Amino acid sequence: MASTTVESGAAGHGAEPRGKRSEDGQATYLIAVAEALWEEMERDERVIMLGEDIGVYGGAFKVTEGFLERFGPDRVMDTPIAEETIVGFAVGAAMEGWRPIAEFQYSDFMSSGFDEITTVLSRYHYRSGVRTPVVLRAPSGGGVRASSFHSVNPEPWFAYAGGIKIMCPAFPSDAKGLLKSAIRDDNPSLFLEHKALYRRIKEHVSEDPAALIPISSAAVKRPGDDVTIVTYGAMVHKALEAADTLAGRGISAEVVDLRTVYPIDEETVIRSIEKTSRALVLYESFHFLGIGAEVASVIAEKAFEHLDAPVMRLAPPNHPVPFSPPLEDAFLPQVADIEAAVDRLSAW
Amino acid sequence: MRSDATANDRPLPDERLRDMLYMLKLARFVDERLEALYRQGRLPGAIYSGRGQEGTHVGTVFALEPRDSLFPTHRDLTAQLAKGLDLNRVLAQFWGRIDGYLRGRDGNSHIGDWDGNRTYAVMSHLPIAYPVAVGAAWAYQRAGDGRVALAICGDGATSNGRWHEAINWSAVQRLPVIWVVNNNQFAYSTPNEKEFAVPTIAERAAAYGIPGVRVDGADVLEVFAAARDAVERARGGGGPSLIESVSLRWRGHAGHDPAKYVPTELLEHYMRSKDPVKNFEERLRDLGIVDDAAIAEMQARVEQAFEEAHAYALASPFPEPGDVDKGVWAEDGYWTSEPGRGGGTEAG
Amino acid sequence: MTSIQMPQLGETIVEGTILKWLKSEGDQVKADEPLFEISTDKVDTEVPSPVAGTVTKLLVAEGATVPVGTAVMEIDDGSGAGGNGASAPASAPTAAPAQPATPAAEAPAPAEPAQPTPQPQQPAPARTTAAPSTMPDRGPRSGILSPIVRKLARERGIDLATIAGTGDGGRITKADVLAATAAPPAAGTTVTPLPSVGPAAAAVMVAAPSMPAGQGEEAQPISHIRKAIATHMLASTQQTARAWTMVEVNVDRLVHLREESKEKFQANFGVKLTYLPMVTRATIDALQQFPLVNSRLDGETIVTPRFVNMGIAVSYDAGLIVPVVKGADGMNTVGIARAIADLAARARSHQLQPDEVQGATFTITNPGPYGSLLSVPIINQPNAGILSLDGIQKRPVVVEDDAIAVRSMVYISMSWDHRLIDGELATRFLARVKHNLETWDFAEDLGL
């Protein structure tokens, strides 16, 4: 087939994600993801991508627009609607030396490939020592009125499996650096991109193709002294907004962004609790058994001596994400809910 | 559709044919001895007998080269032995010893040797390895080096969604893979007529646009001929094929299962006239390729191989209990270093 | 409705006894008016009302002993829903140890903190329904000490009983502990109450054979105080290696001084001048010269305070009590005299605060006024010694040039713990006391 060669690395060429930064050079979360994929595809010929509608269509969210033209159908594959085989394929190819990135159109559809993910991908290395450097990536999370089949936070399902590193970045620069790290890591990874953040936030993101964010490293996104809010994903931004309001009330909240939700960076979390002695764990995965339940447990066990109040959690309940806007807003923690929780925690 | 390969009595050099017979006899002996040890309570874990199906296992694998890959199930131990796995290390796995292929992380016929003999480590879900075979086959197509993948499953697995996904995908991409169905007529206790509504599995291949053949699993050369055709087709870029090899499961699904659901007359008929090992021995005798002395010598070698392997397994120590949590992540180095040889041995 | 609970007077106290109801059901009561008398191991005292209203229920019988925190009375104060004894939020003033009488602000009208005054006849107005402003609110969380609070207290050597909690329900929070360490000590001495040696000091009361009252005999259960004294005395006898030394002191000059100036002293200072303050002053000096006598044994560690809290044994109707002049090393004789007078008076009127009977580093007992010549006191644990000032008598003694004259003489002796002190030291200590009493000119120190 015809192949158009595009000069890579040069900004301004329409097919390349980097050309899609804003005029002042900022990248949205989505463009940051695209840049990571593009740079890693250029850097290592063994990196391949597969998924439904990622080639010709450029991806349901247009993350992979331009990739087929640049890298060809051998490396950017449109697949049948067969999630089990998408994952299995990635494993088989990885076992033969490739570094596949398999996309799920929505994280909700990962459950269609549940067996291959939890039985094959997460276990193969432990059982046999054969490496399966597969990256699964998907748009994830709610708050966009997409209802229960397009809004799930699947990270607890797969954290439970135990052999997959799971990342949920909240900022564009973290998204780019973490995805690059995941692609270069020899272990299976799950990279969840919060769809509510795709186009809503942007920032200056490194243009250095060698700039990485380490996996399993949390970051303090806002320092504070009175209360720690441990969180990840879209909730980080709500926490920051709440922290601004709380500061006006004289409560100084520190916001810790986990960035990687399995395995978590316990040390950064505990260091924060040592400072503030009060913890609110805020998470969008469901309350019971969601990621925050584990974080709360770690704090209670390993930072017990530093606590001045019980560890509190704020998360949606374990039922489907509803559609109607007032219902979904009541379902997800809002900024006011975060403020109220911090107030309760401070008054304890 | 039956292959007419039986018209060619000597599809292989004599030496190779004798190797085939040795493998058949070894497989039968291993199966019988393991069952006896299991019944004596001297074999830990479970056994999944392949007795009566050796024709399928040996016939298909003998059509492969060492560089090709095999994706078997729990019942296909014979196929793994035929592919080249070391009986010593196979039995060490049965007894959970460190020198087993999977360092005690899995047991009995849930075995594989990817780095050495290119066999996928068996998993219980059916047919969970089929999607992985798709990925491996793609890798061979991509490399253009002529390698093929051969995947075996049972008649019951053909009801599972993955079977269809994988075969369909392989057909769409014309991948170099051979899909073998070991139709031993019973999926645990479920006979064919309750598993699918068509008379044969082979005719279902047409639904995917690939060729399908049905062969008599009691005739190892018939199986071999069909497999060789399919392998040549795949190597030449002709895409996937389906082979349905019909036999009977002589023993229960697993060691504990008395298989009373198998009609007695059917079993007696197969044991009398459709024993692939006995049939092939007679065939080679008729052709003058073996005589009594050769058979006796072969049998002696078989028995000695088993006894040595049994002793090897019992002499191998258990894995180090403290290593139980190692090897999840590639970076901890467990699988790239010599393992700890831990807690003693124990007579079997 | 306000619920009145058995207060905790002293950090080791776990129960109290209602000695006497001062109000009956149906009685009107004003804020701060005494409701009942209680007895604990340490002290007997009255409990005043935090609210004005009508007594609706007495929940416990006179003579009953109940755990701290038990509801004992209900008062209808028109507040509606049930409250605790401290109905105001627990923004209690912090209790610096040197201000033991600072009350909790639990009354609807916040009470003014009352200072202990030198005049013994002015009662300290605030009696708390809880330990001295340490747990002003008996809300559900007031007793919770969070892990970080415990950790900081341990690391910084803070007695949590001295901190008021500003957290929910009166809970001591991390911020409270940090604030307490940051604040300078309150005016006055920085004294840390010594751990009390209560009944928990494992005194083994060996069971004597039982001999109940028979004909012609009366029987009466022993009081809390008597029981506490008994236990303390027995423990002291069993745990210390008690030895005893005596000196004879010529107090002629002191007797003359006192005769001359007692009226003027009384007029100036409102306090009777006795020999006890002078002997105390002389003893403090000796303790400073021989600090080991001021020390205590803690396990295998000798703890030597750099201050002197002088315990003064006071005999009163309930038995014996030993109030403590805190920081006596910083007082002159007048100050000591006032302090002793005040403590003794309040002891006899059952108005001592719990921390006024804790923390002595040395003790003096003065049976002399009652007529004794010589006494062998029991050591007030955990002190190293107890000094006895017995009766002054005119005796013929040998004076200069081997002449015989009549002089006022007194035997001053000390029971001392041979685990800590040896005979030579004990003797030299007493010799110093004697020297001070025989050579000092107290007139100046008495402000005369």
Coordinates of C-alpha atoms in Angstrom, one line a residue, chain C:
Chain C
M1 CA -31.0 17.7 81.8
T2 CA -27.4 17.6 83.0
S3 CA -25.8 14.4 84.2
I4 CA -23.3 14.7 87.0
Q5 CA -20.6 12.1 87.0
M6 CA -18.1 10.7 89.5
P7 CA -15.1 12.9 88.9
Q8 CA -11.5 11.7 88.5
L9 CA -9.3 13.5 91.1
G10 CA -5.8 12.4 90.3
E11 CA -4.6 10.5 87.3
T12 CA -4.4 7.1 89.0
I13 CA -7.8 7.4 90.6
V14 CA -10.3 4.9 89.2
E15 CA -13.2 5.1 91.6
G16 CA -14.7 7.3 94.3
T17 CA -17.1 6.9 97.2
I18 CA -20.2 9.1 97.8
L19 CA -19.7 10.1 101.4
K20 CA -22.7 12.3 101.8
W21 CA -25.3 13.8 99.6
L22 CA -25.6 17.5 100.3
K23 CA -28.7 17.9 98.1
S24 CA -31.8 15.8 97.9
E25 CA -34.1 15.1 95.0
G26 CA -36.3 18.1 94.4
D27 CA -33.8 20.6 95.9
Q28 CA -32.9 23.7 94.1
V29 CA -29.3 24.2 93.4
K30 CA -27.2 27.2 92.2
A31 CA -24.1 26.9 90.1
D32 CA -21.0 26.1 92.1
E33 CA -23.1 25.0 95.1
P34 CA -21.7 21.8 96.6
L35 CA -23.8 18.7 95.6
F36 CA -22.1 15.9 97.5
E37 CA -18.9 14.9 99.3
I38 CA -16.7 12.2 97.9
S39 CA -13.8 10.2 99.1
T40 CA -10.9 8.9 97.1
D41 CA -7.6 7.3 97.9
K42 CA -6.0 10.7 97.9
V43 CA -8.4 13.2 99.2
D44 CA -11.9 13.8 100.4
T45 CA -13.6 16.8 98.8
E46 CA -16.9 18.4 97.8
V47 CA -18.2 18.4 94.3
P48 CA -19.9 21.6 93.2
S49 CA -22.7 21.9 90.6
P50 CA -21.8 23.0 87.1
V51 CA -25.3 24.3 86.5
A52 CA -28.3 25.9 88.2
G53 CA -31.5 23.9 88.4
T54 CA -33.4 21.3 90.3
V55 CA -32.0 18.0 91.4
T56 CA -34.2 15.4 89.8
K57 CA -32.4 12.1 90.5
L58 CA -29.8 10.7 92.9
L59 CA -28.6 7.6 91.1
V60 CA -26.2 6.2 93.7
A61 CA -26.6 5.6 97.4
E62 CA -24.5 7.2 100.1
G63 CA -21.5 5.1 100.9
A64 CA -21.4 3.5 97.5
T65 CA -18.2 3.3 95.6
V66 CA -18.5 3.7 91.8
P67 CA -16.0 4.0 88.9
V68 CA -14.9 7.4 87.7
G69 CA -17.3 8.6 85.1
T70 CA -20.4 6.9 86.5
A71 CA -23.5 9.1 86.4
V72 CA -24.5 9.8 90.0
M73 CA -27.0 12.5 89.8
E74 CA -29.3 14.3 87.4
I75 CA -30.2 18.0 87.4
D76 CA -32.9 19.6 85.4
D77 CA -31.3 22.8 84.2
G78 CA -33.8 23.4 81.4
S79 CA -31.2 22.5 78.8
G80 CA -33.3 19.9 77.2
A81 CA -31.4 16.9 75.8
G82 CA -29.0 15.1 78.2
G83 CA -25.7 16.7 78.6
N84 CA -22.6 15.7 80.5
G85 CA -21.3 17.3 83.7
A86 CA -19.5 19.8 81.5
S87 CA -22.1 21.2 79.2
A88 CA -20.0 23.9 77.6
P89 CA -17.6 23.0 74.8
A90 CA -14.4 21.9 76.2
S91 CA -12.4 25.0 75.6
A92 CA -11.0 24.7 79.0
P93 CA -8.1 26.8 80.1
T94 CA -4.9 24.8 80.0
A95 CA -3.8 23.8 83.4
A96 CA -0.2 24.7 84.0
P97 CA 1.0 22.5 86.9
A98 CA 1.7 25.5 89.1
Q99 CA -1.9 26.6 89.1
P100 CA -3.6 23.6 90.4
A101 CA -6.9 25.2 91.2
T102 CA -7.7 26.5 87.7
P103 CA -11.2 25.2 87.0
A104 CA -12.8 23.9 83.8
A105 CA -15.1 26.3 82.0
E106 CA -18.0 24.0 82.2
A107 CA -20.6 26.2 83.8
P108 CA -22.9 28.1 81.6
A109 CA -21.3 31.2 82.9
P110 CA -17.6 30.6 82.4
A111 CA -16.0 30.5 85.8
E112 CA -13.1 32.8 86.5
P113 CA -9.9 30.9 87.2
A114 CA -9.2 31.1 90.9
Q115 CA -5.6 31.4 92.1
P116 CA -4.6 29.7 95.3
T117 CA -4.2 32.5 97.9
P118 CA -2.0 32.5 100.9
Q119 CA -4.9 33.2 103.2
P120 CA -6.2 29.8 104.0
Q121 CA -9.6 31.0 105.0
Q122 CA -10.6 32.0 101.5
P123 CA -11.8 28.8 99.9
A124 CA -10.7 28.2 96.4
P125 CA -14.0 28.7 94.7
A126 CA -13.7 26.3 91.9
R127 CA -14.0 22.7 92.5
T128 CA -14.0 20.8 89.3
T129 CA -16.2 17.9 88.3
A130 CA -13.3 16.4 86.6
A131 CA -9.6 16.3 87.3
P132 CA -8.2 19.9 87.5
S133 CA -9.0 21.1 84.1
T134 CA -7.4 18.2 82.4
M135 CA -10.6 16.5 81.2
P136 CA -13.2 19.2 81.3
D137 CA -15.7 17.5 79.0
R138 CA -16.7 13.9 79.6
G139 CA -17.8 13.6 75.9
P140 CA -17.4 10.2 74.2
R141 CA -13.9 11.1 72.8
S142 CA -12.4 12.9 75.8
G143 CA -10.6 9.8 76.9
I144 CA -9.1 8.9 73.5
L145 CA -5.4 9.4 73.2
S146 CA -4.5 9.1 69.5
P147 CA -1.3 7.4 68.5
I148 CA 0.5 10.7 67.6
V149 CA -0.5 12.3 70.9
R150 CA 0.9 9.3 72.9
K151 CA 4.1 9.3 70.8
L152 CA 4.7 13.0 71.2
A153 CA 4.0 12.9 74.9
R154 CA 6.4 10.0 75.3
E155 CA 9.1 11.7 73.4
R156 CA 8.8 15.0 75.1
G157 CA 8.1 13.7 78.6
I158 CA 4.7 15.4 78.8
D159 CA 2.2 14.5 81.4
L160 CA -1.0 14.3 79.4
A161 CA -3.1 14.8 82.5
T162 CA -1.9 18.4 82.5
I163 CA -3.2 19.2 79.0
A164 CA -6.7 20.2 78.2
G165 CA -8.1 18.9 74.9
T166 CA -9.5 21.1 72.2
G167 CA -10.6 18.3 69.9
D168 CA -14.0 16.9 69.5
G169 CA -15.5 16.0 72.9
G170 CA -12.5 17.3 74.8
R171 CA -10.0 15.0 73.1
I172 CA -6.4 16.0 73.4
T173 CA -5.2 16.5 69.8
K174 CA -1.7 16.6 68.3
A175 CA -2.0 20.4 68.1
D176 CA -2.8 20.6 71.8
V177 CA 0.4 18.6 72.7
L178 CA 2.5 20.7 70.3
A179 CA 1.1 23.9 71.8
A180 CA 1.9 22.7 75.3
T181 CA 5.5 22.0 74.5
A182 CA 5.9 25.3 72.7
A183 CA 4.4 27.4 75.6
P184 CA 6.8 28.4 78.3
P185 CA 6.1 27.1 81.8
A186 CA 3.5 29.1 83.7
A187 CA 4.7 31.5 86.3
G188 CA 5.9 29.8 89.4
T189 CA 8.0 26.7 89.7
T190 CA 8.2 24.2 87.0
V191 CA 7.4 21.2 88.9
T192 CA 6.5 17.9 87.5
P193 CA 4.4 15.9 89.8
L194 CA 6.2 12.8 90.9
P195 CA 4.5 9.6 90.2
S196 CA 2.2 8.8 93.1
V197 CA 2.9 5.7 95.0
G198 CA -0.6 4.5 95.7
P199 CA -2.1 1.3 96.6
A200 CA -0.7 0.1 93.3
A201 CA 2.7 0.0 94.8
A202 CA 2.1 -3.6 95.5
A203 CA 2.0 -3.5 99.2
V204 CA 1.1 -7.0 100.3
M205 CA -1.4 -6.8 103.1
V206 CA -0.6 -10.0 104.9
A207 CA -3.9 -11.3 106.2
A208 CA -4.0 -11.3 109.9
P209 CA -6.3 -13.8 111.6
S210 CA -9.8 -12.5 111.6
M211 CA -11.2 -11.4 115.0
P212 CA -14.6 -9.8 114.4
A213 CA -16.3 -7.6 117.0
G214 CA -17.7 -9.4 119.9
Q215 CA -19.8 -8.5 122.9
G216 CA -18.9 -5.0 124.3
E217 CA -17.1 -4.1 121.1
E218 CA -18.1 -1.8 118.3
A219 CA -17.4 -2.4 114.6
Q220 CA -17.0 0.2 111.9
P221 CA -15.5 -0.2 108.4
I222 CA -12.3 1.6 107.9
S223 CA -12.5 4.8 105.7
H224 CA -10.9 5.2 102.4
I225 CA -8.3 7.4 103.8
R226 CA -7.4 5.0 106.6
K227 CA -7.1 2.2 104.1
A228 CA -4.9 4.3 102.0
I229 CA -2.7 5.2 104.9
A230 CA -2.5 1.6 106.0
T231 CA -1.4 0.5 102.6
H232 CA 1.1 3.2 102.2
M233 CA 2.7 2.6 105.5
L234 CA 2.9 -1.1 105.0
A235 CA 4.4 -0.7 101.6
S236 CA 7.0 1.7 103.0
T237 CA 7.9 -0.7 105.7
Q238 CA 8.2 -3.6 103.4
Q239 CA 10.0 -1.9 100.6
T240 CA 12.5 0.4 102.3
A241 CA 15.6 -0.6 104.3
R242 CA 14.7 1.7 107.1
A243 CA 17.4 3.0 109.5
W244 CA 17.2 5.8 112.0
T245 CA 19.6 8.5 113.3
M246 CA 19.1 11.3 115.8
V247 CA 20.7 14.5 116.8
E248 CA 20.1 16.8 119.7
V249 CA 19.8 20.4 118.8
N250 CA 20.1 23.5 121.0
V251 CA 17.3 25.7 120.0
D252 CA 17.6 28.3 122.7
R253 CA 18.0 31.2 120.4
L254 CA 15.1 30.1 118.3
V255 CA 12.9 29.9 121.4
H256 CA 13.9 33.4 122.4
L257 CA 13.4 34.7 118.9
R258 CA 10.0 33.2 118.7
E259 CA 8.9 34.5 122.1
E260 CA 10.0 38.0 121.2
S261 CA 8.4 38.1 117.8
K262 CA 5.5 35.9 117.5
E263 CA 2.9 38.6 118.0
K264 CA 4.5 40.9 115.5
F265 CA 4.8 38.1 113.1
Q266 CA 1.2 37.2 113.4
A267 CA 0.3 40.8 112.9
N268 CA 2.5 41.2 109.9
F269 CA 1.8 38.0 108.1
G270 CA -1.5 36.8 109.5
V271 CA 0.1 33.4 110.3
K272 CA 1.2 31.9 113.6
L273 CA 4.9 31.5 113.9
T274 CA 5.9 28.0 114.9
Y275 CA 9.3 26.2 114.9
L276 CA 8.3 24.1 111.9
P277 CA 9.0 26.7 109.2
M278 CA 12.4 27.4 110.6
V279 CA 13.3 23.7 110.8
T280 CA 12.0 23.3 107.3
R281 CA 14.2 26.1 106.1
A282 CA 17.2 24.6 107.8
T283 CA 16.4 21.2 106.4
I284 CA 16.1 22.5 102.8
D285 CA 19.6 23.9 103.0
A286 CA 20.9 20.6 104.2
L287 CA 19.1 18.9 101.3
Q288 CA 20.8 21.2 98.9
Q289 CA 24.1 20.3 100.5
F290 CA 23.4 16.6 100.4
P291 CA 21.1 16.1 97.4
L292 CA 21.1 12.3 97.7
V293 CA 18.8 12.7 100.7
N294 CA 16.4 14.5 98.4
S295 CA 16.4 11.7 95.8
R296 CA 14.4 8.6 95.1
L297 CA 15.1 5.2 93.7
D298 CA 13.3 4.3 90.5
G299 CA 14.1 0.7 89.8
E300 CA 17.8 0.8 89.5
T301 CA 18.0 4.5 88.8
I302 CA 18.6 7.2 91.4
V303 CA 16.5 10.2 90.4
T304 CA 17.7 13.4 92.0
P305 CA 15.5 16.5 91.7
R306 CA 17.1 19.8 91.6
F307 CA 14.2 21.3 93.5
V308 CA 12.7 20.6 96.9
N309 CA 9.0 19.8 97.3
M310 CA 8.6 19.5 101.1
G311 CA 6.0 17.2 102.4
I312 CA 4.6 18.3 105.8
A313 CA 2.7 15.7 107.7
V314 CA -0.6 17.0 109.0
S315 CA -2.8 15.2 111.4
Y316 CA -6.5 15.8 111.0
D317 CA -9.8 14.2 111.7
A318 CA -9.6 11.6 109.0
G319 CA -6.1 10.6 110.0
L320 CA -2.9 11.7 108.4
I321 CA -2.2 13.5 105.2
V322 CA 0.9 15.0 103.8
P323 CA 0.4 18.1 101.8
V324 CA 3.4 19.3 99.8
V325 CA 5.0 22.7 99.7
K326 CA 6.0 22.8 96.1
G327 CA 9.3 24.5 95.3
A328 CA 10.1 25.1 98.9
D329 CA 13.7 25.6 98.0
G330 CA 12.6 28.9 96.4
M331 CA 10.9 30.2 99.6
N332 CA 12.1 32.1 102.6
T333 CA 10.9 31.2 106.0
V334 CA 8.0 33.5 105.8
G335 CA 6.8 31.9 102.6
I336 CA 7.3 28.5 104.1
A337 CA 5.3 29.5 107.1
R338 CA 2.4 30.8 105.0
A339 CA 2.4 27.8 102.8
I340 CA 2.4 25.4 105.7
A341 CA -0.4 27.3 107.4
D342 CA -2.5 27.3 104.3
L343 CA -2.0 23.7 103.5
A344 CA -2.6 22.6 107.0
A345 CA -5.8 24.6 107.3
R346 CA -7.1 23.3 104.0
A347 CA -6.2 19.8 104.9
R348 CA -8.2 20.0 108.0
S349 CA -11.2 21.4 106.1
H350 CA -10.9 18.8 103.4
Q351 CA -10.1 21.3 100.8
L352 CA -6.8 20.1 99.4
Q353 CA -6.4 19.5 95.6
P354 CA -5.1 16.2 94.5
D355 CA -1.8 17.4 93.2
E356 CA -1.1 19.2 96.5
V357 CA -0.7 15.8 98.1
Q358 CA 1.7 14.4 95.5
G359 CA 5.3 15.0 94.5
A360 CA 7.1 15.4 97.8
T361 CA 10.9 15.0 97.5
F362 CA 11.4 14.9 101.3
T363 CA 9.0 15.0 104.3
I364 CA 9.0 16.5 107.8
T365 CA 6.7 15.3 110.5
N366 CA 6.2 17.4 113.7
P367 CA 4.7 15.4 116.6
G368 CA 6.4 17.7 119.1
P369 CA 3.4 19.9 119.8
Y370 CA 1.6 16.8 120.9
G371 CA 4.2 16.0 123.5
S372 CA 6.6 13.5 122.0
L373 CA 10.2 13.4 122.9
L374 CA 11.5 11.1 120.3
S375 CA 9.8 9.4 117.3
V376 CA 10.7 6.9 114.7
P377 CA 8.6 7.9 111.7
I378 CA 7.9 5.7 108.6
I379 CA 9.3 7.0 105.4
N380 CA 6.9 8.7 103.0
Q381 CA 7.6 6.8 99.8
P382 CA 9.3 7.4 97.4
N383 CA 11.4 9.7 99.6
A384 CA 14.9 8.8 100.9
G385 CA 14.2 10.1 104.3
I386 CA 11.6 11.6 106.7
L387 CA 12.7 14.0 109.4
S388 CA 10.9 14.2 112.8
L389 CA 10.8 17.4 114.8
D390 CA 9.8 16.4 118.3
G391 CA 9.1 18.3 121.5
I392 CA 11.3 21.1 122.7
Q393 CA 12.3 20.7 126.4
K394 CA 14.4 22.6 128.8
R395 CA 17.2 20.4 129.9
P396 CA 20.4 20.8 131.8
V397 CA 23.2 20.5 129.3
V398 CA 26.9 20.9 129.3
V399 CA 27.9 24.3 127.9
E400 CA 31.2 26.2 127.4
D401 CA 33.9 25.5 129.9
D402 CA 32.1 22.3 131.0
A403 CA 29.6 24.3 132.9
I404 CA 26.0 23.0 133.2
A405 CA 23.2 25.2 132.2
V406 CA 19.5 25.0 131.3
R407 CA 18.8 25.2 127.6
S408 CA 15.9 24.5 125.3
M409 CA 16.8 21.3 123.5
V410 CA 15.1 19.2 121.0
Y411 CA 15.6 15.8 119.4
I412 CA 15.6 15.9 115.7
S413 CA 15.8 12.5 114.0
M414 CA 15.4 11.0 110.6
S415 CA 14.3 7.6 109.4
W416 CA 16.2 7.0 106.2
D417 CA 16.3 4.4 103.5
H418 CA 19.6 2.5 103.7
R419 CA 19.2 1.4 100.1
L420 CA 20.0 4.9 99.0
I421 CA 21.9 6.4 101.9
D422 CA 24.5 5.2 104.3
G423 CA 25.0 6.1 108.0
E424 CA 27.7 8.6 107.5
L425 CA 25.7 10.7 105.0
A426 CA 22.6 10.5 107.1
T427 CA 24.5 11.7 110.1
R428 CA 26.2 14.5 108.3
F429 CA 22.9 15.6 106.9
L430 CA 21.4 15.9 110.3
A431 CA 24.5 17.5 111.6
R432 CA 24.0 20.2 109.0
V433 CA 20.4 20.7 110.0
K434 CA 21.6 21.0 113.6
H435 CA 24.3 23.4 112.6
N436 CA 21.9 25.6 110.7
L437 CA 19.4 25.8 113.6
E438 CA 22.1 26.5 116.1
T439 CA 24.0 29.2 114.1
W440 CA 21.5 31.0 111.8
D441 CA 20.0 34.3 112.6
F442 CA 16.4 33.8 111.5
A443 CA 15.3 37.3 112.4
E444 CA 16.1 38.7 109.0
D445 CA 14.6 35.7 107.2
L446 CA 11.5 36.3 109.2
G447 CA 11.2 39.8 108.0
L448 CA 11.5 41.1 111.5

